[in-house]
Short mmCIF file of C-alpha atoms in Angstrom, two decimals:
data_model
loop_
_atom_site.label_atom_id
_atom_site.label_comp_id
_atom_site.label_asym_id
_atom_site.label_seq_id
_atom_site.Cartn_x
_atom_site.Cartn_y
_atom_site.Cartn_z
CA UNK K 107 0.00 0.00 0.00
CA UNK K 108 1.46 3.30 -0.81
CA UNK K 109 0.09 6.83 1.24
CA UNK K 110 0.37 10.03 -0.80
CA UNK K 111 2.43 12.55 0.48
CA UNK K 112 1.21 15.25 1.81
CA UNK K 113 1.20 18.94 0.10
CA UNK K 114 3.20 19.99 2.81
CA UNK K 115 5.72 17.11 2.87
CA UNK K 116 5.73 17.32 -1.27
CA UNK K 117 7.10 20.72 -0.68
CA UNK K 118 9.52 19.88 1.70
CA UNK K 119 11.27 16.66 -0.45
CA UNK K 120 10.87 19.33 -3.17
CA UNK K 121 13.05 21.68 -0.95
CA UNK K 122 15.57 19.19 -0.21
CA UNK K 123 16.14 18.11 -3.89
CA UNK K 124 16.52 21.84 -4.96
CA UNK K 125 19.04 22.62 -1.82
CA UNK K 126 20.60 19.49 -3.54
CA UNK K 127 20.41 20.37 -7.17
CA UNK K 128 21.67 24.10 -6.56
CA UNK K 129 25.16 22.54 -4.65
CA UNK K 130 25.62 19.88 -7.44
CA UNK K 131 25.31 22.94 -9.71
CA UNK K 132 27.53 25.09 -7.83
CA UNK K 133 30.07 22.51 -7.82
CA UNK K 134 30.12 21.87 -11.25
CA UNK K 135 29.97 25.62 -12.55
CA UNK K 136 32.77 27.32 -10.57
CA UNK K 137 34.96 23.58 -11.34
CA UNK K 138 33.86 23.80 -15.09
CA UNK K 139 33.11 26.86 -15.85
CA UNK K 140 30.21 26.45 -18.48
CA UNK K 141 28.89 22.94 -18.21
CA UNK K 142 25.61 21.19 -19.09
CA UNK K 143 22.51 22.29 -17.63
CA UNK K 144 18.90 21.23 -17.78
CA UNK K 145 16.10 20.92 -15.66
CA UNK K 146 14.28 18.36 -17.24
CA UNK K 147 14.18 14.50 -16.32
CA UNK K 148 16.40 12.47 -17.92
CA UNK K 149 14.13 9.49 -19.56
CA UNK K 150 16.58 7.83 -21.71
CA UNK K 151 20.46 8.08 -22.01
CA UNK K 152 21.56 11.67 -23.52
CA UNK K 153 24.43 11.63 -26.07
CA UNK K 154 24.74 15.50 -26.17
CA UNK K 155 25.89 17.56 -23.64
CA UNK K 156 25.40 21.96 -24.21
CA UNK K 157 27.70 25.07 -22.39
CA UNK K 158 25.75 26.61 -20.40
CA UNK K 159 26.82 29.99 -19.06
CA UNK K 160 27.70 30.00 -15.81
CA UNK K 161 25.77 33.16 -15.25
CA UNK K 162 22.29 31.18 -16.32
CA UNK K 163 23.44 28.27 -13.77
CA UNK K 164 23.43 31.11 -10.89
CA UNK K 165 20.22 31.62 -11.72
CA UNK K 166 19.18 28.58 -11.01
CA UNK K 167 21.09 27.81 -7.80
CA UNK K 168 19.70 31.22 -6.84
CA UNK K 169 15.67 30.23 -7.48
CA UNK K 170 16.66 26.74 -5.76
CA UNK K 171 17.70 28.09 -2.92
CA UNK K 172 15.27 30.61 -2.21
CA UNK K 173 12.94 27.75 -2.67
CA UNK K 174 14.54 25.77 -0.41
CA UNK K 175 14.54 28.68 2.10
CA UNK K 176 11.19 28.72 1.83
CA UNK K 177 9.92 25.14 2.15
CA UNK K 178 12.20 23.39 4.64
CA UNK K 179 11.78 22.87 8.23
CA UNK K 180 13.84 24.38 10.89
CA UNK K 181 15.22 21.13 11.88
CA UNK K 182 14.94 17.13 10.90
CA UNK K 183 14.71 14.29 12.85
CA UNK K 184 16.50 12.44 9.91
CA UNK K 185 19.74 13.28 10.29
CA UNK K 186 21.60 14.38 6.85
CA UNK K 187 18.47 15.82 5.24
CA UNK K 188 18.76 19.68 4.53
CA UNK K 189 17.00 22.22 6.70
CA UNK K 190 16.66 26.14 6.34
CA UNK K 191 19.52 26.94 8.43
CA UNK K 192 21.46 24.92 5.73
CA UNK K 193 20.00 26.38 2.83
CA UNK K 194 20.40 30.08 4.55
CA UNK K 195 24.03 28.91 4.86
CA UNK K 196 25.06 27.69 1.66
CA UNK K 197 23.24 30.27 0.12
CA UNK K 198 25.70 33.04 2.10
CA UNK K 199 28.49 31.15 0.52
CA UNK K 200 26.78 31.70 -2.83
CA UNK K 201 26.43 35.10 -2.18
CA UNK K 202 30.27 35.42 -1.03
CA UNK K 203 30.81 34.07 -4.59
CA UNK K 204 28.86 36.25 -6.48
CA UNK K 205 30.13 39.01 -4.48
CA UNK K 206 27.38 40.59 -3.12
CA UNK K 207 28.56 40.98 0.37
CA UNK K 208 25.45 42.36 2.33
CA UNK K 209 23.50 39.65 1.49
CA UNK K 210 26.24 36.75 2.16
CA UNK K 211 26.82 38.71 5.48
CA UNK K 212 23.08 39.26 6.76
CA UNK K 213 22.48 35.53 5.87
CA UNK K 214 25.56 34.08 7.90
CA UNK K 215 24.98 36.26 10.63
CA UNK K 216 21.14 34.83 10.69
CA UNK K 217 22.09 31.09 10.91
CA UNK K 218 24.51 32.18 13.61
CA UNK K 219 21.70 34.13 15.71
CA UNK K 220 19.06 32.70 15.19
CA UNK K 221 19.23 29.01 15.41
CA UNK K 222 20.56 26.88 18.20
CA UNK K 223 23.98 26.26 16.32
CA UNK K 224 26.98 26.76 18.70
CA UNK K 225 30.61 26.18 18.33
CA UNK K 226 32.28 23.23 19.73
CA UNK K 227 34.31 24.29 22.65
CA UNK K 228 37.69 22.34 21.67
CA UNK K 229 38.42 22.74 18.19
CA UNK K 230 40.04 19.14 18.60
CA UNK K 231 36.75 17.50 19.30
CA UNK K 232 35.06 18.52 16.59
CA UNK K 233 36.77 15.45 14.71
CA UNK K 234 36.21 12.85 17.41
CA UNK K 235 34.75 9.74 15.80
CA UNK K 236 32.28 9.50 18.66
CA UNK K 237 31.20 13.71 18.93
CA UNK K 238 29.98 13.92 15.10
CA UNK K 239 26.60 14.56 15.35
CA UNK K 240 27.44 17.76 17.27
CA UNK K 241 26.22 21.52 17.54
CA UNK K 242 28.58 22.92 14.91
CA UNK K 243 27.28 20.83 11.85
CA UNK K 244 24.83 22.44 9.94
CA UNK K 245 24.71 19.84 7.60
CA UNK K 246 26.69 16.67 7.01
CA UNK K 247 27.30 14.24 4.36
CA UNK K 248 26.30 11.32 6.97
CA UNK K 249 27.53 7.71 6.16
CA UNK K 250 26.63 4.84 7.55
CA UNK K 251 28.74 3.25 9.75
CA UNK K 252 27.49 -0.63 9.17
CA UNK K 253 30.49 -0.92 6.42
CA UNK K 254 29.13 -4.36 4.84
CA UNK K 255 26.06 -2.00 3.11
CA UNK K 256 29.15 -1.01 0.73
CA UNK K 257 29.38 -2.57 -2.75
CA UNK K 258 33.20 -2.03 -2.52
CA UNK K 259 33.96 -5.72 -3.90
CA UNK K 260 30.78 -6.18 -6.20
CA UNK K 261 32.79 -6.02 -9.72
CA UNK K 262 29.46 -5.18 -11.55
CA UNK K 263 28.51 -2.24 -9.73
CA UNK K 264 31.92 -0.89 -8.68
CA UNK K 265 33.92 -2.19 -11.74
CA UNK K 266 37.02 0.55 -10.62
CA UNK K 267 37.06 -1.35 -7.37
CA UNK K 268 37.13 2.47 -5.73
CA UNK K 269 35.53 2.54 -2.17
CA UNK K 270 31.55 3.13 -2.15
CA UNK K 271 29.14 3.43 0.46
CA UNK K 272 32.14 4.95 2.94
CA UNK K 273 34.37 7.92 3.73
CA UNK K 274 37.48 7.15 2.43
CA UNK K 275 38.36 10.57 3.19
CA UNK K 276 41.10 9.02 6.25
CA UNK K 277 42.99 7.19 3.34
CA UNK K 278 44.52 10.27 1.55
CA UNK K 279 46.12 12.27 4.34
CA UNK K 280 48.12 9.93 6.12
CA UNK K 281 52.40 9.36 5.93
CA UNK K 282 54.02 6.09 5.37
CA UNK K 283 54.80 5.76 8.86
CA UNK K 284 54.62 1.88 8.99
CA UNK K 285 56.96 1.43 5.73
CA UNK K 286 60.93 0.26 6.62
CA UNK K 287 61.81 1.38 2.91
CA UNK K 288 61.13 5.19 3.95
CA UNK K 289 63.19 4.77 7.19
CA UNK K 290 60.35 3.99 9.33
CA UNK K 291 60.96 2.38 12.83
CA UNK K 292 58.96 0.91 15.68
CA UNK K 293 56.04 0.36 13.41
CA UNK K 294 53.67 -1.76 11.93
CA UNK K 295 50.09 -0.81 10.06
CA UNK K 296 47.31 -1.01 12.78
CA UNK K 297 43.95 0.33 13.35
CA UNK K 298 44.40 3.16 15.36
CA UNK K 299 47.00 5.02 12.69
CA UNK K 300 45.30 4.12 10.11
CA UNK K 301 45.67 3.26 6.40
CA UNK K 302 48.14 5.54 4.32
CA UNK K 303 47.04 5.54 0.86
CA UNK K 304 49.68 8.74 0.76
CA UNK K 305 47.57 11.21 -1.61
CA UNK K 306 48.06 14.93 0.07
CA UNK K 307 51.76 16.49 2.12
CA UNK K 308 51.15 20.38 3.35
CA UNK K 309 53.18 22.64 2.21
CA UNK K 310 55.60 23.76 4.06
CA UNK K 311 52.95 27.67 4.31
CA UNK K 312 50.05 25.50 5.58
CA UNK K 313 52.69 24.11 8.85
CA UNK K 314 54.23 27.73 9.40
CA UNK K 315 50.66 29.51 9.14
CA UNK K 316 49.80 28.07 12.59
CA UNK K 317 51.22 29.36 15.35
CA UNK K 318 50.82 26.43 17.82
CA UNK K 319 52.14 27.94 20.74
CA UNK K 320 48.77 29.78 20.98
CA UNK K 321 46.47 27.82 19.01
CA UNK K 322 45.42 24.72 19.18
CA UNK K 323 44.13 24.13 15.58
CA UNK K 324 47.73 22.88 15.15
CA UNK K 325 47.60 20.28 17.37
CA UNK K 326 43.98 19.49 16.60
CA UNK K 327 44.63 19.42 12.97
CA UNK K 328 48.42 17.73 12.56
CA UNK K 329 49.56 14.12 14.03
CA UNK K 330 53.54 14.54 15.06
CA UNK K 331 54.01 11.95 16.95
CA UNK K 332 53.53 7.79 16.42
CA UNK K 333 53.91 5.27 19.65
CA UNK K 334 56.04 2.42 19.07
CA UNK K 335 53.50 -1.58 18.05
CA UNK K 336 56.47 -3.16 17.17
CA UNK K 337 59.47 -4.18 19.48
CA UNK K 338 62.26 -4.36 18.51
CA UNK K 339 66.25 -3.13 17.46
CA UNK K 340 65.96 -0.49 14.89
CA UNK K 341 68.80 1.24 13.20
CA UNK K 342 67.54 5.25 12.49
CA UNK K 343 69.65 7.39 9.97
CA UNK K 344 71.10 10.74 11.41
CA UNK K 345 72.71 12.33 8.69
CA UNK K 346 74.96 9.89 7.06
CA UNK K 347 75.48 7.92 10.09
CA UNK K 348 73.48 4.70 10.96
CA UNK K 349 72.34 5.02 15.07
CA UNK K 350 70.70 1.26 16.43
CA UNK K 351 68.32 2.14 18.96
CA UNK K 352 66.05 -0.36 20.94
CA UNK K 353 62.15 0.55 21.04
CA UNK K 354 59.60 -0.48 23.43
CA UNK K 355 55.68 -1.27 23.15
CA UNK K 356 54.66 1.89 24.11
CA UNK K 357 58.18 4.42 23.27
CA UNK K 358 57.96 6.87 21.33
CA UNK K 359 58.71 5.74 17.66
CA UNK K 360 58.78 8.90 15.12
CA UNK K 361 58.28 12.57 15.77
CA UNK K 362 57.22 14.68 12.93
CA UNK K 363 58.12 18.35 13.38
CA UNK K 364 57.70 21.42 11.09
CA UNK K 365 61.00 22.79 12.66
CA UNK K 366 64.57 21.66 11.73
CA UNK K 367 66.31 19.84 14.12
CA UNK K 368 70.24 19.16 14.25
CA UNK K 369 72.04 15.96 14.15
CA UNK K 370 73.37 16.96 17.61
CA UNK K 371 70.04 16.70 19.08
CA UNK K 372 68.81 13.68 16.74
CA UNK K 373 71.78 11.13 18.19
CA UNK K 374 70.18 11.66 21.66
CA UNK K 375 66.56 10.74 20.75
CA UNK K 376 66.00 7.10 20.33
CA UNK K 377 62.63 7.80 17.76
CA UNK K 378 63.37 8.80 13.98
CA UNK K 379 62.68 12.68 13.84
CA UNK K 380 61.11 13.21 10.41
CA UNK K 381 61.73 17.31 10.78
CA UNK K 382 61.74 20.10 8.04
CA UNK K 383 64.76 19.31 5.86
CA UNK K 384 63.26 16.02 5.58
CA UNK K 385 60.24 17.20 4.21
CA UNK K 386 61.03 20.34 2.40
CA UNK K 387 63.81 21.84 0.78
CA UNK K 388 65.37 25.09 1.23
CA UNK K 389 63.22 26.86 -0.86
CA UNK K 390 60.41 25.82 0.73
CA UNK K 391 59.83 22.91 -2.42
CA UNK K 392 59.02 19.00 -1.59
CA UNK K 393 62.26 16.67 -0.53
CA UNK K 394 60.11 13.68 0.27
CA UNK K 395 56.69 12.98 0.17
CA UNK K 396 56.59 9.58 1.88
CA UNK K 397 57.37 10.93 5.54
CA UNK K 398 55.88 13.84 6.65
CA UNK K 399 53.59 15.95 9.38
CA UNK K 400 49.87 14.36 8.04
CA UNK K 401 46.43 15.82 8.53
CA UNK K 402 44.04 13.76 11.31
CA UNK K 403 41.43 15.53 11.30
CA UNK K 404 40.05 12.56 9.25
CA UNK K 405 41.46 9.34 11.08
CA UNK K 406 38.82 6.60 11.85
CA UNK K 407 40.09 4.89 14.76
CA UNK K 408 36.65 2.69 14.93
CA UNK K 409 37.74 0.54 11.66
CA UNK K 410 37.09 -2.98 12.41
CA UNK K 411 39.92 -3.64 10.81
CA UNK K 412 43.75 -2.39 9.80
CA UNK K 413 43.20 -2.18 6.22
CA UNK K 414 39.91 -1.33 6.14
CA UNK K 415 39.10 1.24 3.27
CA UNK K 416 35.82 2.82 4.04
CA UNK K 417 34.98 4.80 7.66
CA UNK K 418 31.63 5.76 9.09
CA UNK K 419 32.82 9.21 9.48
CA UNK K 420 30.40 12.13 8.48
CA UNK K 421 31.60 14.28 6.39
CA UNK K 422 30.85 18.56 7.30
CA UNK K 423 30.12 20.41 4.24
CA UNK K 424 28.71 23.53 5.97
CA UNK K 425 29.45 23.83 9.58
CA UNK K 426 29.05 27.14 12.16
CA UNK K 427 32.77 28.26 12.01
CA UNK K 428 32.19 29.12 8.17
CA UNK K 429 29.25 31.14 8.87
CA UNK K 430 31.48 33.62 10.72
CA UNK K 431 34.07 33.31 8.41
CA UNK K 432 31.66 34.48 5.83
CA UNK K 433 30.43 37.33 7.25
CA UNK K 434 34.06 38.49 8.51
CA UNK K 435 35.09 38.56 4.67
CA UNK K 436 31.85 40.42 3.45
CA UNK K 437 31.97 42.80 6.12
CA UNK K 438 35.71 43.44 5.21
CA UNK K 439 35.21 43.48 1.65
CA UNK K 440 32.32 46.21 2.92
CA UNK K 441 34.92 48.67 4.48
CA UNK K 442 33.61 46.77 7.86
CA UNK K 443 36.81 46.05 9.03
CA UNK K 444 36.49 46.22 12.80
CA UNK K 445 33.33 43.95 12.56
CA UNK K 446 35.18 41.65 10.30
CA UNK K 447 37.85 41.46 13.32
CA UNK K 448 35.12 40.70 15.87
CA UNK K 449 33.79 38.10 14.11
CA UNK K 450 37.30 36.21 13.51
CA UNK K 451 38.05 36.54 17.25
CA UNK K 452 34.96 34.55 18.37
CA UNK K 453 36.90 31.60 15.75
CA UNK K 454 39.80 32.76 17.49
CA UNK K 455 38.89 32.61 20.98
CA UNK K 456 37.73 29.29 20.97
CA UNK K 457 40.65 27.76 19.05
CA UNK K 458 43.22 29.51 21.72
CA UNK K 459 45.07 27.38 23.98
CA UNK K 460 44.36 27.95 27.69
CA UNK K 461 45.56 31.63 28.83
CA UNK K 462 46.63 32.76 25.17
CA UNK K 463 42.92 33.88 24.86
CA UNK K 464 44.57 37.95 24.90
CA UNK K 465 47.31 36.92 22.57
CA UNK K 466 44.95 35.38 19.78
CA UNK K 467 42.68 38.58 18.99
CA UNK K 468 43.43 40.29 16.06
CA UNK K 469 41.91 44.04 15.08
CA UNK K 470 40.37 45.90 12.16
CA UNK K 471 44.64 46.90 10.93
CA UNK K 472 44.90 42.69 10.51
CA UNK K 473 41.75 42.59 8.04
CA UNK K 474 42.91 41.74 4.49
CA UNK K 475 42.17 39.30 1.95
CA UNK K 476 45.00 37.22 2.82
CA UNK K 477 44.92 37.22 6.82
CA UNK K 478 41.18 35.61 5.94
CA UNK K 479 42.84 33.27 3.56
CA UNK K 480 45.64 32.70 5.98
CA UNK K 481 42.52 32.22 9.00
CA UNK K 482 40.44 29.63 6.62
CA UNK K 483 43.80 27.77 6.35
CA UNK K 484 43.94 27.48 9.56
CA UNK K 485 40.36 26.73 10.00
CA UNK K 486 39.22 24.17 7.48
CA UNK K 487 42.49 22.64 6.18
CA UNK K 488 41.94 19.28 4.65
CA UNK K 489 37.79 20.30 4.04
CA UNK K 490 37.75 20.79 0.51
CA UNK K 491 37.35 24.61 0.82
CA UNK K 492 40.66 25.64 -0.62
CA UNK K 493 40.30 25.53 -4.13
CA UNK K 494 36.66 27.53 -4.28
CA UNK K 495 38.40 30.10 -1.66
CA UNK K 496 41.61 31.22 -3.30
CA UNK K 497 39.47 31.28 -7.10
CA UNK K 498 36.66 33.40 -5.34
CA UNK K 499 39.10 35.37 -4.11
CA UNK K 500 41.19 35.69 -7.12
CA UNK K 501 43.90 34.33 -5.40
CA UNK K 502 44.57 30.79 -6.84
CA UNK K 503 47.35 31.42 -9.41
CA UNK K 504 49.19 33.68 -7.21
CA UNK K 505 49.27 32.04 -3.58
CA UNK K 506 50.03 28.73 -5.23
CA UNK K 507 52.87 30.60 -6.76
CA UNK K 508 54.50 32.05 -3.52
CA UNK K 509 53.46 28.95 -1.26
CA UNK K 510 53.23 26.04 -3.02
CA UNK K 511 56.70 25.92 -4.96
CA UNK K 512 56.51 22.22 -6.55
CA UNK K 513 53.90 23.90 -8.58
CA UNK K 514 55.37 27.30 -9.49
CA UNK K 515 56.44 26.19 -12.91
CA UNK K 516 53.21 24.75 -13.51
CA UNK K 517 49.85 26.93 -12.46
CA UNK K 518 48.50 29.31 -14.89
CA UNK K 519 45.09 31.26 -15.41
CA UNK K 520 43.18 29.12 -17.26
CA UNK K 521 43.96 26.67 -13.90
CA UNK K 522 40.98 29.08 -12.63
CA UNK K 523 38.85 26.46 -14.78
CA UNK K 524 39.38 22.61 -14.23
CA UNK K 525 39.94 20.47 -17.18
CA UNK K 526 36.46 18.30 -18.45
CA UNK K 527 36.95 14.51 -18.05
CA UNK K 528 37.95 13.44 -21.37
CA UNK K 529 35.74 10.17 -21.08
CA UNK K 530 32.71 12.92 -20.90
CA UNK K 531 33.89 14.30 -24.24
CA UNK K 532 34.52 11.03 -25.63
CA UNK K 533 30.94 10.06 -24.99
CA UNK K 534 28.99 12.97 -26.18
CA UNK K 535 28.53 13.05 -30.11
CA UNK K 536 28.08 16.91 -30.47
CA UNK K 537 31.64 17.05 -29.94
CA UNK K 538 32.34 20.11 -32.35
CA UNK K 539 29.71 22.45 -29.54
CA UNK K 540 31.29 20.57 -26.26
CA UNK K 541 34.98 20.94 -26.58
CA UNK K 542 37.19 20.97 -24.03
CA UNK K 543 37.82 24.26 -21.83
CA UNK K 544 40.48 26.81 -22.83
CA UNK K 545 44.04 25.72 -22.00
CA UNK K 546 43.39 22.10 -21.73
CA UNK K 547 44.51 19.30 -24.18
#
């Protein structure tokens, strides 16, 4: 037996699939450029694909989310399902984008006062496997955490063989700290430091941007240090000498360190001391990219197993912190610069370590562009904010030229613009009208 929805719930789902449609849009438009749009159902498979301005696809995300706004509830009891509050959010990030300021700031400075939202009080908790579901989220990507619904070894419907059904967000940030061919010591793969697949190093800016004497975003963000799971007589290189040293369950078995540390000091430690020369040359460019100071925001310690692939973890795609972070850089970019300052100190405040509160503020003379680049650095590293930042900003080419030097002789303008898949141009036929963006090959 089937019940018809009601005209009220009808508008709701509607709500929810337009909050959707307008982020898959926004996604694709400012990573594309001019991509495909329609808003019609696709029936049958489509073998032509159109350009659609990017303006037009505003439009759109626009008239969604003002939809949205108007037809979704407050709050859900079904966890993951889009509210106002999240709609009133992502549309101030919208508005960020598009640049009109008063709008994105009004609209972040609602969610923030008017719901029930409130900042975690340790920034570190915020990623704690069991704290998720907490009052910062305003909306989550939430997976399951019973792991066998995943189709990850079903060859028909995951042919690639590519996680599904999980976060494998914990694979990509760790270092190679289990791996004797790097130099590793004291360690063997286990569940509780997780499964390297090795896919993002910081730069050596994103380290040096925190000051972790006062904040704790540092600590809460980066793992430096690994306790020894595997007994044992080690031999650790310090410079081009060859030191044995004899590790305990429980020692301390590699340090990772943004700082550079001298060979004097290293001979006296019995862990390996991955430090800055290790990771980074003297111009700030990559030495290694095996060993290194890793992102943890995104560990899964609740794994059932070692070399598990997929995690349980939630994913935040709009949380409270951005909400002020918004509003800081619209009131800024509004000549607002003291208001801008207050709102980054309540960020600020809450990520200080105890008694640095005084020393964390910052005032009106510290708001520019790229103090609230450097602050969402330091805020959302690893959250897949980055990108859409420095291009709204009009800061990609040139930031990843003076910070990220492996890259220097590499990033351009047309990098502004991602490249299109070239399986989806294989597999349209109008391929004379849907050509591959500027720059590309």
């Amino acid at each position: 037996l089937y019940t018809r929805m009601t005209e009220s719930l009808q508008k709701t789902r509607e709500g929810e699939l337009r909050f959707l449609r307008a982020h898959y849009f926004w996604l694709l438009t400012e990573q594309w450029g001019d991509v495909h749009f329609s808003t019609d159902a696709t029936i049958t498979a489509q073998t032509t694909a159109n350009k659609t301005p990017r303006a037009k696809i505003y439009e759109q995300i626009l008239e969604d989310l003002n939809f949205a706004i108007a037809n979704l509830p407050v709050t859900t009891t079904q966890y993951g399902r889009a509210t106002k509050p999240a709609a009133e959010g992502f549309l101030a990030r919208i508005q960020l984008t598009l640049g009109n300021n008063q709008a994105a700031s009004t609209l972040a400075q609602k969610v923030i006062a008017d719901y029930t939202y409130k900042l975690v009080p340790k920034y570190a908790d915020l990623w704690k496997m069991a704290n998720l579901k907490n009052t910062e989220v305003i909306w989550a990507c939430n997976y399951t955490t019973d792991l066998t619904l995943s189709d990850l070894t079903n060859a028909v419907t995951n042919p690639d063989g590519h996680p599904r059904g999980g976060n494998n967000g914990h694979l990509h940030f760790g270092m190679a700290y289990e791996r004797t061919a790097t130099g590793s010591i004291g360690m063997v793969r286990d569940v509780a430091n997780g499964r390297p697949f090795i896919r993002y190093m910081p730069t050596k800016f994103l380290l040096e941007v925190f000051d972790e004497t006062k904040d704790s975003r540092y600590a809460g963000t980066f793992k430096t240090a690994w306790i020894c799971n595997k007994a044992g007589k080690y031999k650790k290189k310090v410079g081009t000498e060859e030191i044995e040293v004899d590790l305990k369950l429980g020692d301390t078995a590699i340090v990772a360190t943004k700082y550079e540390v001298s060979d004097e000091v290293d001979r006296t430690k019995k862990y390996l001391i991955i430090d800055q020369s290790k990771m980074y040359k003297a111009d700030g460019s990559f030495n290694g990219n095996a060993m290194f100071v890793p992102l943890q925001k995104f560990d899964d310690p609740t794994r059932p197993t070692f070399n598990e692939a997929q995690s349980g973890r939630d994913a935040f795609i709009i949380r409270l912190a951005e909400m002020y972070m918004i509003a800081a850089e619209a009131e800024m970019n509004l000549g607002n610069k003291t208001k801008a300052a207050d709102l980054i100190n309540v960020l600020r405040t809450r990520a200080a370590l105890p008694g640095k509160e005084a020393d964390m503020q910052v005032s009106a003379s510290d708001m520019t562009i790229d103090f609230i680049l450097d602050e969402r650095a330091r805020e959302f590293a690893g959250e897949q904010l980055r990108w859409f930042d420095l291009k709204r900003t009009g800061k990609l080419v040139e930031r990843v030229k003076k910070y990220n030097l492996a890259a220097v002789a590499f990033v351009q303008d047309f990098h502004n613009i991602r490249p299109i898949p070239q399986k989806q141009i294989d597999a349209v036929t109008n391929k004379s009208e849907f050509i591959q963006n500027p720059g590309y090959k």
